[in-house]
CSV table of N, CA and C and ligand atoms in Angstrom, one decimal:
chain,number,residue,atom,x,y,z
A,1,UNK,N,14.5,-232.9,245.7
A,1,UNK,CA,14.1,-233.8,247.1
A,1,UNK,C,13.9,-234.6,247.4
A,2,UNK,N,14.6,-235.1,248.3
A,2,UNK,CA,14.3,-236.5,248.9
A,2,UNK,C,13.1,-237.4,248.7
A,3,UNK,N,13.0,-238.3,249.2
A,3,UNK,CA,11.3,-239.3,249.7
A,3,UNK,C,10.8,-238.7,250.6
A,4,UNK,N,12.0,-238.9,251.5
A,4,UNK,CA,11.3,-238.3,252.9
A,4,UNK,C,10.7,-237.0,252.9
A,5,UNK,N,11.2,-235.7,252.4
A,5,UNK,CA,11.1,-234.5,252.2
A,5,UNK,C,9.6,-234.6,251.8
A,6,UNK,N,9.7,-235.6,250.4
A,6,UNK,CA,8.0,-235.3,250.1
A,6,UNK,C,7.3,-235.9,251.4
A,7,UNK,N,7.4,-237.2,252.0
A,7,UNK,CA,6.7,-237.6,253.1
A,7,UNK,C,6.6,-236.6,253.7
A,8,UNK,N,7.7,-235.4,254.4
A,8,UNK,CA,7.4,-234.5,255.1
A,8,UNK,C,6.4,-233.0,254.5
A,9,UNK,N,6.7,-233.3,253.6
A,9,UNK,CA,5.9,-232.7,253.2
A,9,UNK,C,4.8,-232.2,252.1
A,10,UNK,N,4.2,-234.3,252.8
A,10,UNK,CA,2.7,-234.3,252.5
A,10,UNK,C,2.6,-234.7,251.0
A,11,UNK,N,3.8,-234.7,249.8
A,11,UNK,CA,3.6,-235.1,248.9
A,11,UNK,C,3.3,-236.2,249.0
A,12,UNK,N,3.9,-237.1,249.7
A,12,UNK,CA,3.9,-238.3,249.4
A,12,UNK,C,2.8,-239.1,250.8
A,13,UNK,N,2.1,-240.3,251.0
A,13,UNK,CA,1.4,-240.2,252.2
A,13,UNK,C,2.1,-241.0,252.7
A,14,UNK,N,2.2,-240.9,254.2
A,14,UNK,CA,2.9,-242.0,255.0
A,14,UNK,C,1.3,-242.4,256.2
A,15,UNK,N,2.0,-243.2,257.1
A,15,UNK,CA,1.1,-243.9,258.3
A,15,UNK,C,2.5,-243.0,259.3
A,16,UNK,N,1.5,-241.6,259.5
A,16,UNK,CA,3.1,-241.0,260.6
A,16,UNK,C,2.0,-241.4,261.8
A,17,UNK,N,2.6,-241.4,262.9
A,17,UNK,CA,2.7,-241.5,264.4
A,17,UNK,C,3.6,-240.9,265.5
A,18,UNK,N,4.3,-240.0,265.1
A,18,UNK,CA,4.5,-238.8,265.6
A,18,UNK,C,5.0,-237.7,265.2
A,19,UNK,N,4.3,-236.1,265.1
A,19,UNK,CA,5.4,-235.2,264.2
A,19,UNK,C,5.7,-233.5,265.5
A,20,UNK,N,6.2,-233.3,265.1
A,20,UNK,CA,7.1,-232.5,266.3
A,20,UNK,C,7.1,-231.1,265.2
A,21,UNK,N,8.0,-230.2,266.4
A,21,UNK,CA,8.2,-229.1,265.5
A,21,UNK,C,9.7,-229.6,264.8
A,22,UNK,N,10.4,-230.8,265.1
A,22,UNK,CA,11.8,-230.7,264.6
A,22,UNK,C,11.6,-232.3,264.1
A,23,UNK,N,10.8,-232.6,264.7
A,23,UNK,CA,10.8,-234.7,263.9
A,23,UNK,C,9.2,-234.8,263.1
A,24,UNK,N,9.6,-236.1,262.9
A,24,UNK,CA,8.6,-236.9,262.0
A,24,UNK,C,8.9,-238.2,262.1
A,25,UNK,N,7.9,-239.4,262.8
A,25,UNK,CA,7.7,-240.7,262.7
A,25,UNK,C,6.8,-241.1,261.9
A,26,UNK,N,7.5,-242.2,260.9
A,26,UNK,CA,6.4,-242.8,260.5
A,26,UNK,C,6.7,-244.6,260.6
A,27,UNK,N,5.5,-245.2,259.4
A,27,UNK,CA,5.7,-246.9,259.6
A,27,UNK,C,6.8,-247.0,258.6
A,28,UNK,N,7.2,-248.0,258.6
A,28,UNK,CA,8.2,-248.0,257.5
A,28,UNK,C,7.7,-248.8,256.3
A,29,UNK,N,7.2,-248.7,254.8
A,29,UNK,CA,6.7,-249.2,253.9
A,29,UNK,C,6.9,-250.6,254.3
A,30,UNK,N,7.8,-251.4,253.9
A,30,UNK,CA,8.5,-252.6,254.1
A,30,UNK,C,9.0,-253.3,255.4
A,31,UNK,N,8.1,-253.3,256.6
A,31,UNK,CA,9.1,-253.2,257.5
A,31,UNK,C,9.5,-254.8,257.8
A,32,UNK,N,10.6,-255.3,258.8
A,32,UNK,CA,11.1,-255.7,258.9
A,32,UNK,C,10.7,-256.8,260.8
A,33,UNK,N,9.8,-256.0,261.0
A,33,UNK,CA,9.2,-256.8,262.4
A,33,UNK,C,7.9,-256.1,262.3
A,34,UNK,N,7.2,-256.3,263.7
A,34,UNK,CA,5.9,-256.3,263.2
A,34,UNK,C,5.8,-254.9,263.5
A,35,UNK,N,6.9,-254.3,264.5
A,35,UNK,CA,6.9,-252.5,264.3
A,35,UNK,C,8.1,-251.9,264.1
A,36,UNK,N,7.9,-251.4,263.2
A,36,UNK,CA,9.3,-250.6,261.8
A,36,UNK,C,9.3,-249.4,261.9
A,37,UNK,N,9.2,-248.5,262.6
A,37,UNK,CA,8.9,-247.2,262.5
A,37,UNK,C,10.5,-246.2,262.4
A,38,UNK,N,10.1,-245.5,261.5
A,38,UNK,CA,11.1,-244.4,260.8
A,38,UNK,C,11.3,-243.4,261.1
A,39,UNK,N,12.5,-242.7,262.7
A,39,UNK,CA,12.4,-241.8,263.4
A,39,UNK,C,13.6,-240.9,262.0
A,40,UNK,N,12.5,-239.5,261.7
A,40,UNK,CA,13.6,-238.4,260.4
A,40,UNK,C,13.8,-236.8,261.5
A,41,UNK,N,14.5,-237.0,261.3
A,41,UNK,CA,14.5,-234.5,261.7
A,41,UNK,C,13.8,-233.8,260.1
A,42,UNK,N,13.4,-233.4,260.4
A,42,UNK,CA,13.1,-232.6,259.5
A,42,UNK,C,13.4,-231.4,259.0
A,43,UNK,N,14.8,-231.5,259.4
A,43,UNK,CA,16.2,-230.9,258.7
A,43,UNK,C,16.7,-232.3,257.6
A,44,UNK,N,17.2,-231.0,256.3
A,44,UNK,CA,17.0,-232.8,255.9
A,44,UNK,C,19.4,-232.6,255.8
A,45,UNK,N,19.3,-233.6,256.9
A,45,UNK,CA,21.0,-234.0,256.9
A,45,UNK,C,20.6,-235.7,256.7
A,46,UNK,N,22.8,-235.1,255.5
A,46,UNK,CA,21.7,-236.6,254.5
A,46,UNK,C,21.4,-238.0,255.5
A,47,UNK,N,22.9,-237.8,256.2
A,47,UNK,CA,23.2,-238.9,256.6
A,47,UNK,C,24.0,-238.7,258.3
A,48,UNK,N,23.8,-239.4,259.1
A,48,UNK,CA,24.5,-239.5,260.7
A,48,UNK,C,25.9,-238.8,260.3
A,49,UNK,N,26.7,-239.7,259.5
A,49,UNK,CA,27.8,-238.3,258.9
A,49,UNK,C,28.4,-237.6,258.5
A,50,UNK,N,27.1,-237.2,257.8
A,50,UNK,CA,27.5,-235.5,257.8
A,50,UNK,C,26.3,-234.8,258.9
A,51,UNK,N,26.4,-235.6,259.9
A,51,UNK,CA,25.2,-234.1,260.8
A,51,UNK,C,26.5,-233.7,261.7
A,52,UNK,N,26.5,-232.4,261.9
A,52,UNK,CA,27.8,-231.5,262.7
A,52,UNK,C,27.2,-230.9,264.4
A,53,UNK,N,27.7,-230.6,264.3
A,53,UNK,CA,27.7,-230.0,265.8
A,53,UNK,C,26.9,-228.9,266.1
A,54,UNK,N,26.4,-228.1,265.3
A,54,UNK,CA,25.1,-227.9,265.4
A,54,UNK,C,24.0,-228.6,265.6
A,55,UNK,N,24.4,-229.6,265.1
A,55,UNK,CA,23.3,-230.0,265.5
A,55,UNK,C,23.2,-231.5,266.9
A,56,UNK,N,24.1,-231.6,267.8
A,56,UNK,CA,23.5,-232.3,268.8
A,56,UNK,C,21.9,-232.3,269.9
A,57,UNK,N,22.1,-231.0,269.6
A,57,UNK,CA,20.2,-231.1,270.2
A,57,UNK,C,19.3,-232.2,269.7
A,58,UNK,N,19.6,-231.4,267.8
A,58,UNK,CA,18.2,-231.9,267.4
A,58,UNK,C,19.0,-233.7,267.4
A,59,UNK,N,19.7,-234.5,267.1
A,59,UNK,CA,20.2,-235.7,267.6
A,59,UNK,C,19.7,-236.0,268.6
A,60,UNK,N,20.0,-235.6,269.7
A,60,UNK,CA,19.1,-236.0,271.3
A,60,UNK,C,17.8,-235.9,271.1
A,61,UNK,N,16.9,-235.0,270.7
A,61,UNK,CA,15.6,-235.0,270.3
A,61,UNK,C,15.5,-236.3,269.7
A,62,UNK,N,16.3,-237.0,268.4
A,62,UNK,CA,15.7,-237.7,268.1
A,62,UNK,C,15.7,-238.7,268.8
A,63,UNK,N,16.6,-238.9,269.4
A,63,UNK,CA,16.7,-240.6,270.3
A,63,UNK,C,15.4,-240.7,271.8
A,64,UNK,N,15.5,-239.1,272.0
A,64,UNK,CA,14.1,-239.0,273.0
A,64,UNK,C,13.0,-238.9,272.5
A,65,UNK,N,12.6,-238.6,270.9
A,65,UNK,CA,11.6,-239.3,270.3
A,65,UNK,C,11.0,-241.3,270.7
A,66,UNK,N,12.3,-241.6,270.0
A,66,UNK,CA,12.3,-242.9,270.5
A,66,UNK,C,11.9,-243.7,271.5
A,67,UNK,N,11.9,-242.6,272.3
A,67,UNK,CA,11.6,-243.2,273.7
A,67,UNK,C,10.4,-243.1,274.3
A,68,UNK,N,9.7,-241.6,273.6
A,68,UNK,CA,8.2,-241.5,274.2
A,68,UNK,C,7.7,-242.8,272.7
A,69,UNK,N,8.2,-242.6,271.5
A,69,UNK,CA,6.8,-243.4,270.7
A,69,UNK,C,7.1,-244.8,271.3
A,70,UNK,N,8.1,-245.8,272.0
A,70,UNK,CA,8.5,-246.7,272.2
A,70,UNK,C,7.5,-247.0,273.6
A,71,UNK,N,7.7,-245.8,274.4
A,71,UNK,CA,6.7,-246.1,275.1
A,71,UNK,C,5.1,-245.6,275.0
A,72,UNK,N,4.5,-245.4,273.8
A,72,UNK,CA,3.1,-244.7,273.3
A,72,UNK,C,2.9,-246.3,273.2
A,73,UNK,N,3.7,-246.9,272.3
A,73,UNK,CA,3.6,-248.1,271.8
A,73,UNK,C,3.3,-249.5,272.3
A,74,UNK,N,4.5,-248.9,274.0
A,74,UNK,CA,3.8,-250.1,275.1
A,74,UNK,C,5.0,-251.1,274.8
A,75,UNK,N,6.4,-250.6,274.7
A,75,UNK,CA,7.7,-251.9,273.9
A,75,UNK,C,8.4,-251.1,274.8
A,76,UNK,N,8.4,-250.0,275.5
A,76,UNK,CA,9.4,-249.5,276.4
A,76,UNK,C,9.5,-250.3,277.9
A,77,UNK,N,10.0,-251.7,277.7
A,77,UNK,CA,10.0,-252.6,279.0
A,77,UNK,C,11.7,-253.3,278.8
A,78,UNK,N,11.6,-254.1,279.9
A,78,UNK,CA,13.3,-255.1,279.6
A,78,UNK,C,12.5,-256.3,279.3
A,79,UNK,N,11.5,-256.3,279.3
A,79,UNK,CA,10.6,-258.0,278.9
A,79,UNK,C,10.2,-257.9,277.2
A,80,UNK,N,9.6,-256.7,277.1
A,80,UNK,CA,9.5,-256.5,275.6
A,80,UNK,C,10.6,-255.9,274.5
A,81,UNK,N,10.9,-254.4,274.8
A,81,UNK,CA,12.0,-253.6,273.8
A,81,UNK,C,12.3,-253.6,272.8
A,82,UNK,N,13.2,-253.2,272.3
A,82,UNK,CA,13.2,-252.6,271.0
A,82,UNK,C,14.5,-252.2,270.6
A,83,UNK,N,14.6,-251.7,268.8
A,83,UNK,CA,16.3,-252.2,268.6
A,83,UNK,C,16.1,-251.2,268.0
A,84,UNK,N,17.2,-249.4,268.3
A,84,UNK,CA,17.5,-248.3,267.1
A,84,UNK,C,18.6,-248.9,266.0
A,85,UNK,N,18.8,-248.1,265.2
A,85,UNK,CA,19.2,-248.5,263.9
A,85,UNK,C,19.8,-247.2,263.0
A,86,UNK,N,20.8,-247.2,262.4
A,86,UNK,CA,21.0,-245.8,262.3
A,86,UNK,C,22.1,-246.3,260.4
A,87,UNK,N,21.4,-247.1,259.9
A,87,UNK,CA,22.3,-247.4,258.0
A,87,UNK,C,22.9,-246.1,257.6
A,88,UNK,N,24.5,-246.6,257.3
A,88,UNK,CA,25.2,-245.3,256.5
A,88,UNK,C,25.9,-245.9,255.5
A,89,UNK,N,25.3,-245.3,254.7
A,89,UNK,CA,26.5,-245.5,253.2
A,89,UNK,C,26.5,-246.8,252.4
A,90,UNK,N,27.0,-246.9,251.9
A,90,UNK,CA,26.7,-248.4,251.4
A,90,UNK,C,27.0,-249.7,252.1
A,91,UNK,N,27.5,-249.8,252.3
A,91,UNK,CA,28.2,-250.9,253.3
A,91,UNK,C,27.1,-251.1,254.4
A,92,UNK,N,27.0,-249.7,255.2
A,92,UNK,CA,25.4,-249.7,256.2
A,92,UNK,C,24.3,-250.0,255.8
A,93,UNK,N,24.2,-250.3,254.5
A,93,UNK,CA,22.5,-250.9,254.1
A,93,UNK,C,21.8,-249.1,253.8
A,94,UNK,N,22.5,-248.0,253.2
A,94,UNK,CA,21.6,-246.6,253.6
A,94,UNK,C,21.1,-246.7,252.1
A,95,UNK,N,19.6,-246.5,251.7
A,95,UNK,CA,19.2,-246.5,250.6
A,95,UNK,C,18.3,-244.9,250.5
A,96,UNK,N,17.6,-244.6,252.1
A,96,UNK,CA,17.8,-243.0,251.5
A,96,UNK,C,18.7,-242.1,251.9
A,97,UNK,N,19.1,-241.1,251.3
A,97,UNK,CA,19.8,-239.3,251.2
A,97,UNK,C,19.9,-239.0,252.3
A,98,UNK,N,18.4,-239.2,253.6
A,98,UNK,CA,18.0,-238.1,254.7
A,98,UNK,C,17.9,-239.0,256.1
A,99,UNK,N,18.6,-238.7,256.9
A,99,UNK,CA,18.7,-239.0,257.7
A,99,UNK,C,18.0,-240.0,259.2
A,100,UNK,N,17.4,-241.7,259.3
A,100,UNK,CA,16.7,-241.8,259.6
A,100,UNK,C,17.3,-243.0,260.1
A,101,UNK,N,16.5,-242.8,261.8
A,101,UNK,CA,16.7,-244.0,262.7
A,101,UNK,C,15.5,-245.1,262.6
A,102,UNK,N,16.2,-246.3,262.1
A,102,UNK,CA,15.0,-247.4,262.8
A,102,UNK,C,15.0,-247.9,264.1
A,103,UNK,N,13.5,-247.9,264.0
A,103,UNK,CA,12.6,-248.4,265.4
A,103,UNK,C,12.5,-249.8,265.5
A,104,UNK,N,12.8,-250.7,265.8
A,104,UNK,CA,12.1,-252.5,265.4
A,104,UNK,C,12.2,-252.7,266.6
A,105,UNK,N,10.9,-253.6,266.8
A,105,UNK,CA,10.1,-254.5,268.1
A,105,UNK,C,9.4,-254.5,267.6
A,106,UNK,N,8.2,-256.1,268.8
A,106,UNK,CA,7.2,-257.1,268.5
A,106,UNK,C,8.0,-258.3,267.8
A,107,UNK,N,9.5,-258.5,267.7
A,107,UNK,CA,10.0,-259.9,267.8
A,107,UNK,C,11.1,-260.2,268.1
A,108,UNK,N,11.9,-261.0,268.2
A,108,UNK,CA,13.2,-261.5,269.0
A,108,UNK,C,14.2,-261.2,267.6
A,109,UNK,N,15.0,-260.3,268.1
A,109,UNK,CA,16.2,-260.2,267.3
A,109,UNK,C,17.6,-260.1,267.2
A,110,UNK,N,17.9,-260.9,266.1
A,110,UNK,CA,19.0,-261.6,266.0
A,110,UNK,C,20.6,-260.5,266.7
A,111,UNK,N,21.5,-261.0,267.4
A,111,UNK,CA,22.6,-260.5,267.6
A,111,UNK,C,24.2,-261.4,267.3
A,112,UNK,N,25.4,-260.9,265.9
A,112,UNK,CA,25.0,-259.8,265.3
A,112,UNK,C,24.3,-259.2,264.5
A,113,UNK,N,23.4,-258.5,263.8
A,113,UNK,CA,23.3,-258.3,262.9
A,113,UNK,C,23.7,-258.6,261.5
A,114,UNK,N,22.8,-258.7,260.1
A,114,UNK,CA,23.5,-259.8,259.5
A,114,UNK,C,24.3,-258.5,258.6
B,201,AMP,P1,17.8,-247.1,254.5
B,201,AMP,O1,18.0,-248.6,253.4
B,201,AMP,O2,18.3,-247.0,256.3
B,201,AMP,O3,18.6,-246.3,253.9
B,201,AMP,O4,16.0,-247.4,254.6
B,201,AMP,C1,15.7,-246.8,254.2
B,201,AMP,C2,14.0,-247.5,254.4
B,201,AMP,O5,12.8,-246.8,254.1
B,201,AMP,C3,13.8,-248.9,254.1
B,201,AMP,O6,14.0,-249.3,254.9
B,201,AMP,C4,12.4,-248.8,253.1
B,201,AMP,O7,11.4,-249.5,253.3
B,201,AMP,C5,11.7,-247.2,253.7
B,201,AMP,N1,11.0,-247.0,252.8
B,201,AMP,C6,11.0,-246.0,251.6
B,201,AMP,N2,10.1,-245.5,251.2
B,201,AMP,C7,9.3,-245.4,252.2
B,201,AMP,C8,7.8,-244.9,252.2
B,201,AMP,N3,7.6,-244.5,251.4
B,201,AMP,N4,7.4,-245.4,253.5
B,201,AMP,C9,8.0,-245.7,254.4
B,201,AMP,N5,9.1,-245.8,254.1
B,201,AMP,C10,9.3,-246.4,253.2
């Protein structure tokens, strides 16, 4: 069982900001911006590169959840804004093998990223 499956099962505590039947959103334990959330599917897909066509609507759902949570946090405007990131594999910086979308906000973010 991965760390994030344990968070879904409430075996490990997390600061949860949204939950529905398909997804969970919680605050990153090591935030890289004043707002740093992780948006995860409850289905244990290891990484985006291993998602299949059967996951199409689930992946779309995760992006729509990102927008809804951004609305709730008051950052869903062009003058504020946010960034979504998916790390995949070693060079991508993936540490937890359960698909997650990082949502970073509330500070200017450089481009290109490091
Ligand atoms: P990644 O490097 O894309 O796999 O991201 C994994 C993220 O999970 C990192 O940003 C970690 O800070 C975060 N993380 C690790 N353990 C926890 C935890 N117990 N609760 C919340 N976030 C965590």
